[in-house]
Amino acid sequence: MSGTITLVLVPAAAIAGIGFALVQWFLVSRVKVSTDSSEEGNGFAASLVDEGEEEEGLDRASVISKCAEIQNAISVGATSFLFTEYKYLGIFMVFFGFVIFLFLGSVGGFSKDSEPCTYSKGKLCKPAMANAIFSTTAFLLGALTSVFSGFLGMKIATYANARTTLEARKGVGKAFVTAFRSGAVMGFLLTANGLLVLYICIILFGLYYEDDWEGLYESITGYGLGGSSMALFGRVGGGIYTKAADVGADLVGKVEQNIPEDDPRNPAVIADNVGDNVGDIAGMGSDLFGSYAESSCAALFIASISSFGIQHDLSAMLYPLLISSTGIIVCMVTTLFATDFFVIKTETDVQPSLKRQLLISTVLMTVAIAIVSFVALPSSSTLFNFGNEKHVKNWYLFFCVASGLWAGLAIGYTTEYYTSNAYSPVREVADSCRTGAATNIIFGLALGYKSVIIPIFAIAVTIYVSFSLAGIYGISLAALGMLSTMATCLAIDAYGPVSDNAGGIAEMAGMGHKIRERTDALDAAGNTTAAIGKGFAIGSAALVSLALFGAFVSRAGIISVDVLSPKVFIGLLVGAMLPYWFSAMTMKSVGKAALKMVEEVRRQFNTIPGLMAGTSKPDYAACVKISTDASLKEMIPPGALVILTPLIVGTFFGVYTLAGVLAGSLVSGVQVAISASNTGGAWDNAKKYIEAGACDHAKSLGPKGSDPHRAAVIGDTVGDPLKDTSGPSLNILIKLMAVESLVFAPFFAAHGGLLFKLH
């Protein structure tokens, strides 16, 4: 394939993805959250309740008006929080951008003279000053794209939640399609925007760098650093927000007052629904964008110092972008299977439809990657592999991508098995609630630890296969393969919080039992898909981090990492400890915020006359303020831990100790993240299993308010910070430290290890 065709295909796929997202948004917007007669007569869903499924005793206009009011409150709360959070992040972006410029510029004494290339011997490359300027620019662009992706996802989710509730009155199938299409909007906008901005960066930076591809793609790594740094604060801040509200709402509302989840009498209910959007939507969007940006940057950097870059083979060089472009097209086709080709008729059809998305996208993507690999890549090429040359064939690289792709499917299905209440592990956890909360906690922890086994074996096999075939470049391609169906993964992930909000709105709007049953079915499936999304994020983070680790080792000039060396071994120990330190900080933050929330909710129940009777309204704003203040304050220490660790270790202890820290955090962090996410997901679905009472076994544990149900609620509240704050944030920890180390590698190699130089 010629370079010109590649330069056209990549942006064309990105633009097509954006167009597809806009079409899905238009289809969602046809559901009107209004009682205005002019809107209802425009041919767009003229009657939401004309199919004989409206329950008796409900005033149609009143219900729609309530849905619109609640949706607006959630949207305003989420928007307000994100704008406040982004003000803090804007200050961080400017400060850290200056740090990048200062550190990288100092490598060459801020010289503007050309320097000998590191890998292309005998050639001159652009000065270190250029790397400082363009790396800083790439960092800012990556950060802005990450922020934009998270904000867009939140707006789409808050736009679709009430629409999903209203469509549930016409049947579960209509509601499912609305929720899934809104998730698809986020999935395609995020992947297409991420690809398009990265492509534009490469083209514009290339105008200056010209033939210096080594310098060009080294500066591009700042894009991944920007995306991941914003994702860290978004994940931690959003996670603290949502779980403070969720824990407070559950402990006082469900356990103490014995009122339903999302009951409008509960003062924390609006904050809880806002949290679903700022944590699970905005945070997850930024997280997966960061994974995509980092894996692409790692692959591009490694390729630039191999024969692809040295021989200026543009199609082969941009192979990582072609993988992502192909993924967008494949995911478009896959989406149609959920929204058009298969019709959801009953509640039991929801989860199989979502699972089918993963399988269909994986099969289609395998075929598409095979075609792209044989068209875009030369039949044989040479890759840089830690100072040596490795000869590879194009089908080697195809197997690297495919191994990551299928490992992602294995991780997704394993996560579903351990977190869905359709299978025995979660049902065993639910059954353990018969004897109280203690046994529920024991069974849940055991499930989480056990759920690590298959994903780790899948990652290990992928690493062995891809490294054997194509060295560290193969691992970066495996990471891209796992993320190649990201649009579909994000669609099924974002579907979950939209469905959760839809159920909350149905409860608060006073809709009947039949409607709530439908939204509960959507929510239960969405809870599992959210766990699958976290599994993908964690699995891809392991591969991305390893690829970035290899790129860092190459750029820092490290020949080998000897674990018996004291410098490396102390790094391993410290690195393995960091995920526990980070988890302790984030969980304690949720606990402190939840404590304030519980006290406030109790105060309102005790002091507001008529609150339990439903004759007066709670003060929702007070609970929203508690979550907002706590998350903004508490996200700073964990973020500082992750951001400062590579800078301190690299500067004072050198590149070998930093290599040990990166390896230790990777090995430890993946295990902790998977077990935490799956334990929390299992506890949540065990509670939902008891509440739904869909089978004889579940009915024997219920109903709501029974002792087993109370034990399940306690397990769920313990698991909330594990699955939505600490667990998902850990994958950002290991990625962010690795990409930060790569960006600052020139400085660490030139000036690092100050303490060891004193002896």
PDB file of N, CA, C and O in Angstrom, residues 116-166:
ATOM      1  N   PRO A 116      23.752  14.493  16.914  1.00  0.00           N
ATOM      2  CA  PRO A 116      23.819  13.157  16.297  1.00  0.00           C
ATOM      3  C   PRO A 116      22.609  12.318  16.730  1.00  0.00           C
ATOM      4  O   PRO A 116      22.191  12.363  17.894  1.00  0.00           O
ATOM      5  N   CYS A 117      22.035  11.574  15.792  1.00  0.00           N
ATOM      6  CA  CYS A 117      20.883  10.730  16.109  1.00  0.00           C
ATOM      7  C   CYS A 117      21.297   9.601  17.051  1.00  0.00           C
ATOM      8  O   CYS A 117      22.435   9.119  17.009  1.00  0.00           O
ATOM      9  N   THR A 118      20.368   9.162  17.893  1.00  0.00           N
ATOM     10  CA  THR A 118      20.661   8.090  18.846  1.00  0.00           C
ATOM     11  C   THR A 118      20.742   6.735  18.155  1.00  0.00           C
ATOM     12  O   THR A 118      21.591   5.909  18.486  1.00  0.00           O
ATOM     13  N   TYR A 119      19.872   6.502  17.184  1.00  0.00           N
ATOM     14  CA  TYR A 119      19.785   5.179  16.563  1.00  0.00           C
ATOM     15  C   TYR A 119      20.251   5.169  15.110  1.00  0.00           C
ATOM     16  O   TYR A 119      20.815   4.190  14.649  1.00  0.00           O
ATOM     17  N   SER A 120      19.991   6.238  14.370  1.00  0.00           N
ATOM     18  CA  SER A 120      20.440   6.321  12.967  1.00  0.00           C
ATOM     19  C   SER A 120      21.871   6.862  12.966  1.00  0.00           C
ATOM     20  O   SER A 120      22.091   8.079  12.927  1.00  0.00           O
ATOM     21  N   LYS A 121      22.826   5.976  13.050  1.00  0.00           N
ATOM     22  CA  LYS A 121      24.215   6.377  13.192  1.00  0.00           C
ATOM     23  C   LYS A 121      24.687   7.161  11.958  1.00  0.00           C
ATOM     24  O   LYS A 121      24.356   6.819  10.822  1.00  0.00           O
ATOM     25  N   GLY A 122      25.483   8.198  12.222  1.00  0.00           N
ATOM     26  CA  GLY A 122      26.053   8.995  11.144  1.00  0.00           C
ATOM     27  C   GLY A 122      25.143  10.089  10.638  1.00  0.00           C
ATOM     28  O   GLY A 122      25.519  10.837   9.732  1.00  0.00           O
ATOM     29  N   LYS A 123      23.939  10.193  11.200  1.00  0.00           N
ATOM     30  CA  LYS A 123      22.996  11.219  10.756  1.00  0.00           C
ATOM     31  C   LYS A 123      22.788  12.250  11.866  1.00  0.00           C
ATOM     32  O   LYS A 123      22.997  11.969  13.045  1.00  0.00           O
ATOM     33  N   LEU A 124      22.361  13.446  11.464  1.00  0.00           N
ATOM     34  CA  LEU A 124      22.045  14.492  12.430  1.00  0.00           C
ATOM     35  C   LEU A 124      20.537  14.586  12.633  1.00  0.00           C
ATOM     36  O   LEU A 124      19.764  14.531  11.668  1.00  0.00           O
ATOM     37  N   CYS A 125      20.117  14.734  13.882  1.00  0.00           N
ATOM     38  CA  CYS A 125      18.696  14.865  14.217  1.00  0.00           C
ATOM     39  C   CYS A 125      18.443  16.253  14.811  1.00  0.00           C
ATOM     40  O   CYS A 125      19.369  16.994  15.116  1.00  0.00           O
ATOM     41  N   LYS A 126      17.177  16.574  14.977  1.00  0.00           N
ATOM     42  CA  LYS A 126      16.793  17.878  15.503  1.00  0.00           C
ATOM     43  C   LYS A 126      17.271  18.031  16.950  1.00  0.00           C
ATOM     44  O   LYS A 126      17.476  17.042  17.660  1.00  0.00           O
ATOM     45  N   PRO A 127      17.462  19.250  17.426  1.00  0.00           N
ATOM     46  CA  PRO A 127      17.999  19.471  18.775  1.00  0.00           C
ATOM     47  C   PRO A 127      17.039  19.046  19.886  1.00  0.00           C
ATOM     48  O   PRO A 127      15.833  18.887  19.665  1.00  0.00           O
ATOM     49  N   ALA A 128      17.625  18.876  21.093  1.00  0.00           N
ATOM     50  CA  ALA A 128      16.815  18.510  22.264  1.00  0.00           C
ATOM     51  C   ALA A 128      15.773  19.575  22.571  1.00  0.00           C
ATOM     52  O   ALA A 128      14.695  19.277  23.089  1.00  0.00           O
ATOM     53  N   MET A 129      16.080  20.809  22.220  1.00  0.00           N
ATOM     54  CA  MET A 129      15.136  21.907  22.444  1.00  0.00           C
ATOM     55  C   MET A 129      13.830  21.657  21.676  1.00  0.00           C
ATOM     56  O   MET A 129      12.733  21.935  22.173  1.00  0.00           O
ATOM     57  N   ALA A 130      13.962  21.120  20.452  1.00  0.00           N
ATOM     58  CA  ALA A 130      12.770  20.814  19.652  1.00  0.00           C
ATOM     59  C   ALA A 130      11.949  19.719  20.317  1.00  0.00           C
ATOM     60  O   ALA A 130      10.711  19.784  20.375  1.00  0.00           O
ATOM     61  N   ASN A 131      12.650  18.699  20.851  1.00  0.00           N
ATOM     62  CA  ASN A 131      11.950  17.629  21.546  1.00  0.00           C
ATOM     63  C   ASN A 131      11.186  18.176  22.747  1.00  0.00           C
ATOM     64  O   ASN A 131      10.058  17.767  23.028  1.00  0.00           O
ATOM     65  N   ALA A 132      11.791  19.134  23.460  1.00  0.00           N
ATOM     66  CA  ALA A 132      11.133  19.738  24.620  1.00  0.00           C
ATOM     67  C   ALA A 132       9.861  20.473  24.204  1.00  0.00           C
ATOM     68  O   ALA A 132       8.805  20.323  24.825  1.00  0.00           O
ATOM     69  N   ILE A 133       9.950  21.262  23.146  1.00  0.00           N
ATOM     70  CA  ILE A 133       8.797  22.060  22.694  1.00  0.00           C
ATOM     71  C   ILE A 133       7.676  21.163  22.185  1.00  0.00           C
ATOM     72  O   ILE A 133       6.504  21.305  22.580  1.00  0.00           O
ATOM     73  N   PHE A 134       8.035  20.211  21.325  1.00  0.00           N
ATOM     74  CA  PHE A 134       6.993  19.388  20.700  1.00  0.00           C
ATOM     75  C   PHE A 134       6.429  18.347  21.673  1.00  0.00           C
ATOM     76  O   PHE A 134       5.242  18.008  21.590  1.00  0.00           O
ATOM     77  N   SER A 135       7.241  17.837  22.596  1.00  0.00           N
ATOM     78  CA  SER A 135       6.713  16.914  23.613  1.00  0.00           C
ATOM     79  C   SER A 135       5.711  17.635  24.515  1.00  0.00           C
ATOM     80  O   SER A 135       4.672  17.079  24.882  1.00  0.00           O
ATOM     81  N   THR A 136       6.032  18.894  24.866  1.00  0.00           N
ATOM     82  CA  THR A 136       5.111  19.689  25.685  1.00  0.00           C
ATOM     83  C   THR A 136       3.813  19.949  24.933  1.00  0.00           C
ATOM     84  O   THR A 136       2.710  19.838  25.501  1.00  0.00           O
ATOM     85  N   THR A 137       3.925  20.278  23.650  1.00  0.00           N
ATOM     86  CA  THR A 137       2.726  20.517  22.828  1.00  0.00           C
ATOM     87  C   THR A 137       1.877  19.257  22.731  1.00  0.00           C
ATOM     88  O   THR A 137       0.643  19.304  22.868  1.00  0.00           O
ATOM     89  N   ALA A 138       2.541  18.110  22.497  1.00  0.00           N
ATOM     90  CA  ALA A 138       1.815  16.837  22.403  1.00  0.00           C
ATOM     91  C   ALA A 138       1.134  16.515  23.731  1.00  0.00           C
ATOM     92  O   ALA A 138      -0.005  16.014  23.754  1.00  0.00           O
ATOM     93  N   PHE A 139       1.813  16.793  24.841  1.00  0.00           N
ATOM     94  CA  PHE A 139       1.221  16.570  26.168  1.00  0.00           C
ATOM     95  C   PHE A 139      -0.065  17.383  26.334  1.00  0.00           C
ATOM     96  O   PHE A 139      -1.095  16.860  26.769  1.00  0.00           O
ATOM     97  N   LEU A 140      -0.014  18.640  25.968  1.00  0.00           N
ATOM     98  CA  LEU A 140      -1.189  19.503  26.113  1.00  0.00           C
ATOM     99  C   LEU A 140      -2.323  19.041  25.212  1.00  0.00           C
ATOM    100  O   LEU A 140      -3.493  19.032  25.618  1.00  0.00           O
ATOM    101  N   LEU A 141      -2.003  18.621  23.977  1.00  0.00           N
ATOM    102  CA  LEU A 141      -3.037  18.129  23.058  1.00  0.00           C
ATOM    103  C   LEU A 141      -3.655  16.834  23.576  1.00  0.00           C
ATOM    104  O   LEU A 141      -4.877  16.641  23.504  1.00  0.00           O
ATOM    105  N   GLY A 142      -2.820  15.926  24.097  1.00  0.00           N
ATOM    106  CA  GLY A 142      -3.343  14.682  24.667  1.00  0.00           C
ATOM    107  C   GLY A 142      -4.238  14.945  25.863  1.00  0.00           C
ATOM    108  O   GLY A 142      -5.293  14.322  26.016  1.00  0.00           O
ATOM    109  N   ALA A 143      -3.825  15.889  26.720  1.00  0.00           N
ATOM    110  CA  ALA A 143      -4.625  16.222  27.901  1.00  0.00           C
ATOM    111  C   ALA A 143      -5.968  16.819  27.505  1.00  0.00           C
ATOM    112  O   ALA A 143      -7.023  16.450  28.047  1.00  0.00           O
ATOM    113  N   LEU A 144      -5.948  17.740  26.547  1.00  0.00           N
ATOM    114  CA  LEU A 144      -7.195  18.371  26.103  1.00  0.00           C
ATOM    115  C   LEU A 144      -8.127  17.360  25.446  1.00  0.00           C
ATOM    116  O   LEU A 144      -9.341  17.392  25.649  1.00  0.00           O
ATOM    117  N   THR A 145      -7.556  16.454  24.641  1.00  0.00           N
ATOM    118  CA  THR A 145      -8.386  15.431  23.994  1.00  0.00           C
ATOM    119  C   THR A 145      -9.009  14.514  25.035  1.00  0.00           C
ATOM    120  O   THR A 145     -10.175  14.122  24.923  1.00  0.00           O
ATOM    121  N   SER A 146      -8.247  14.159  26.069  1.00  0.00           N
ATOM    122  CA  SER A 146      -8.765  13.303  27.140  1.00  0.00           C
ATOM    123  C   SER A 146      -9.907  13.986  27.884  1.00  0.00           C
ATOM    124  O   SER A 146     -10.954  13.389  28.145  1.00  0.00           O
ATOM    125  N   VAL A 147      -9.699  15.254  28.221  1.00  0.00           N
ATOM    126  CA  VAL A 147     -10.738  16.029  28.914  1.00  0.00           C
ATOM    127  C   VAL A 147     -11.986  16.145  28.046  1.00  0.00           C
ATOM    128  O   VAL A 147     -13.115  15.958  28.513  1.00  0.00           O
ATOM    129  N   PHE A 148     -11.781  16.440  26.765  1.00  0.00           N
ATOM    130  CA  PHE A 148     -12.894  16.584  25.830  1.00  0.00           C
ATOM    131  C   PHE A 148     -13.664  15.271  25.697  1.00  0.00           C
ATOM    132  O   PHE A 148     -14.898  15.256  25.679  1.00  0.00           O
ATOM    133  N   SER A 149     -12.926  14.148  25.648  1.00  0.00           N
ATOM    134  CA  SER A 149     -13.569  12.838  25.521  1.00  0.00           C
ATOM    135  C   SER A 149     -14.434  12.534  26.735  1.00  0.00           C
ATOM    136  O   SER A 149     -15.580  12.077  26.605  1.00  0.00           O
ATOM    137  N   GLY A 150     -13.889  12.776  27.925  1.00  0.00           N
ATOM    138  CA  GLY A 150     -14.655  12.520  29.139  1.00  0.00           C
ATOM    139  C   GLY A 150     -15.888  13.396  29.240  1.00  0.00           C
ATOM    140  O   GLY A 150     -16.970  12.935  29.603  1.00  0.00           O
ATOM    141  N   PHE A 151     -15.734  14.671  28.900  1.00  0.00           N
ATOM    142  CA  PHE A 151     -16.855  15.604  28.992  1.00  0.00           C
ATOM    143  C   PHE A 151     -17.959  15.240  27.990  1.00  0.00           C
ATOM    144  O   PHE A 151     -19.149  15.249  28.329  1.00  0.00           O
ATOM    145  N   LEU A 152     -17.565  14.898  26.769  1.00  0.00           N
ATOM    146  CA  LEU A 152     -18.548  14.492  25.762  1.00  0.00           C
ATOM    147  C   LEU A 152     -19.333  13.269  26.213  1.00  0.00           C
ATOM    148  O   LEU A 152     -20.564  13.211  26.075  1.00  0.00           O
ATOM    149  N   GLY A 153     -18.610  12.282  26.755  1.00  0.00           N
ATOM    150  CA  GLY A 153     -19.279  11.076  27.232  1.00  0.00           C
ATOM    151  C   GLY A 153     -20.305  11.380  28.295  1.00  0.00           C
ATOM    152  O   GLY A 153     -21.420  10.850  28.285  1.00  0.00           O
ATOM    153  N   MET A 154     -19.942  12.270  29.234  1.00  0.00           N
ATOM    154  CA  MET A 154     -20.867  12.649  30.305  1.00  0.00           C
ATOM    155  C   MET A 154     -22.110  13.326  29.728  1.00  0.00           C
ATOM    156  O   MET A 154     -23.243  13.032  30.126  1.00  0.00           O
ATOM    157  N   LYS A 155     -21.937  14.266  28.794  1.00  0.00           N
ATOM    158  CA  LYS A 155     -23.078  14.980  28.222  1.00  0.00           C
ATOM    159  C   LYS A 155     -24.017  14.024  27.493  1.00  0.00           C
ATOM    160  O   LYS A 155     -25.248  14.140  27.586  1.00  0.00           O
ATOM    161  N   ILE A 156     -23.442  13.070  26.778  1.00  0.00           N
ATOM    162  CA  ILE A 156     -24.265  12.111  26.041  1.00  0.00           C
ATOM    163  C   ILE A 156     -25.048  11.227  26.999  1.00  0.00           C
ATOM    164  O   ILE A 156     -26.237  10.957  26.807  1.00  0.00           O
ATOM    165  N   ALA A 157     -24.377  10.782  28.074  1.00  0.00           N
ATOM    166  CA  ALA A 157     -25.041   9.897  29.036  1.00  0.00           C
ATOM    167  C   ALA A 157     -26.181  10.608  29.746  1.00  0.00           C
ATOM    168  O   ALA A 157     -27.271  10.043  29.923  1.00  0.00           O
ATOM    169  N   THR A 158     -25.957  11.854  30.154  1.00  0.00           N
ATOM    170  CA  THR A 158     -27.027  12.590  30.843  1.00  0.00           C
ATOM    171  C   THR A 158     -28.138  12.989  29.879  1.00  0.00           C
ATOM    172  O   THR A 158     -29.264  13.249  30.302  1.00  0.00           O
ATOM    173  N   TYR A 159     -27.828  13.032  28.598  1.00  0.00           N
ATOM    174  CA  TYR A 159     -28.835  13.326  27.582  1.00  0.00           C
ATOM    175  C   TYR A 159     -29.742  12.121  27.357  1.00  0.00           C
ATOM    176  O   TYR A 159     -30.931  12.270  27.038  1.00  0.00           O
ATOM    177  N   ALA A 160     -29.185  10.904  27.545  1.00  0.00           N
ATOM    178  CA  ALA A 160     -29.921   9.689  27.157  1.00  0.00           C
ATOM    179  C   ALA A 160     -30.618   8.988  28.316  1.00  0.00           C
ATOM    180  O   ALA A 160     -31.479   8.132  28.077  1.00  0.00           O
ATOM    181  N   ASN A 161     -30.269   9.332  29.578  1.00  0.00           N
ATOM    182  CA  ASN A 161     -30.808   8.523  30.677  1.00  0.00           C
ATOM    183  C   ASN A 161     -32.328   8.599  30.797  1.00  0.00           C
ATOM    184  O   ASN A 161     -33.012   7.573  30.897  1.00  0.00           O
ATOM    185  N   ALA A 162     -32.895   9.814  30.773  1.00  0.00           N
ATOM    186  CA  ALA A 162     -34.356   9.939  30.874  1.00  0.00           C
ATOM    187  C   ALA A 162     -35.044   9.386  29.631  1.00  0.00           C
ATOM    188  O   ALA A 162     -36.157   8.848  29.708  1.00  0.00           O
ATOM    189  N   ARG A 163     -34.390   9.514  28.492  1.00  0.00           N
ATOM    190  CA  ARG A 163     -34.960   8.963  27.258  1.00  0.00           C
ATOM    191  C   ARG A 163     -35.050   7.439  27.330  1.00  0.00           C
ATOM    192  O   ARG A 163     -36.003   6.835  26.839  1.00  0.00           O
ATOM    193  N   THR A 164     -34.052   6.825  27.954  1.00  0.00           N
ATOM    194  CA  THR A 164     -34.109   5.371  28.157  1.00  0.00           C
ATOM    195  C   THR A 164     -35.260   5.011  29.092  1.00  0.00           C
ATOM    196  O   THR A 164     -35.985   4.037  28.863  1.00  0.00           O
ATOM    197  N   THR A 165     -35.462   5.804  30.136  1.00  0.00           N
ATOM    198  CA  THR A 165     -36.571   5.566  31.072  1.00  0.00           C
ATOM    199  C   THR A 165     -37.913   5.635  30.356  1.00  0.00           C
ATOM    200  O   THR A 165     -38.769   4.753  30.519  1.00  0.00           O
ATOM    201  N   LEU A 166     -38.103   6.657  29.545  1.00  0.00           N
ATOM    202  CA  LEU A 166     -39.376   6.826  28.849  1.00  0.00           C
ATOM    203  C   LEU A 166     -39.609   5.718  27.819  1.00  0.00           C
ATOM    204  O   LEU A 166     -40.732   5.238  27.653  1.00  0.00           O
TER     205      LEU A 166
END
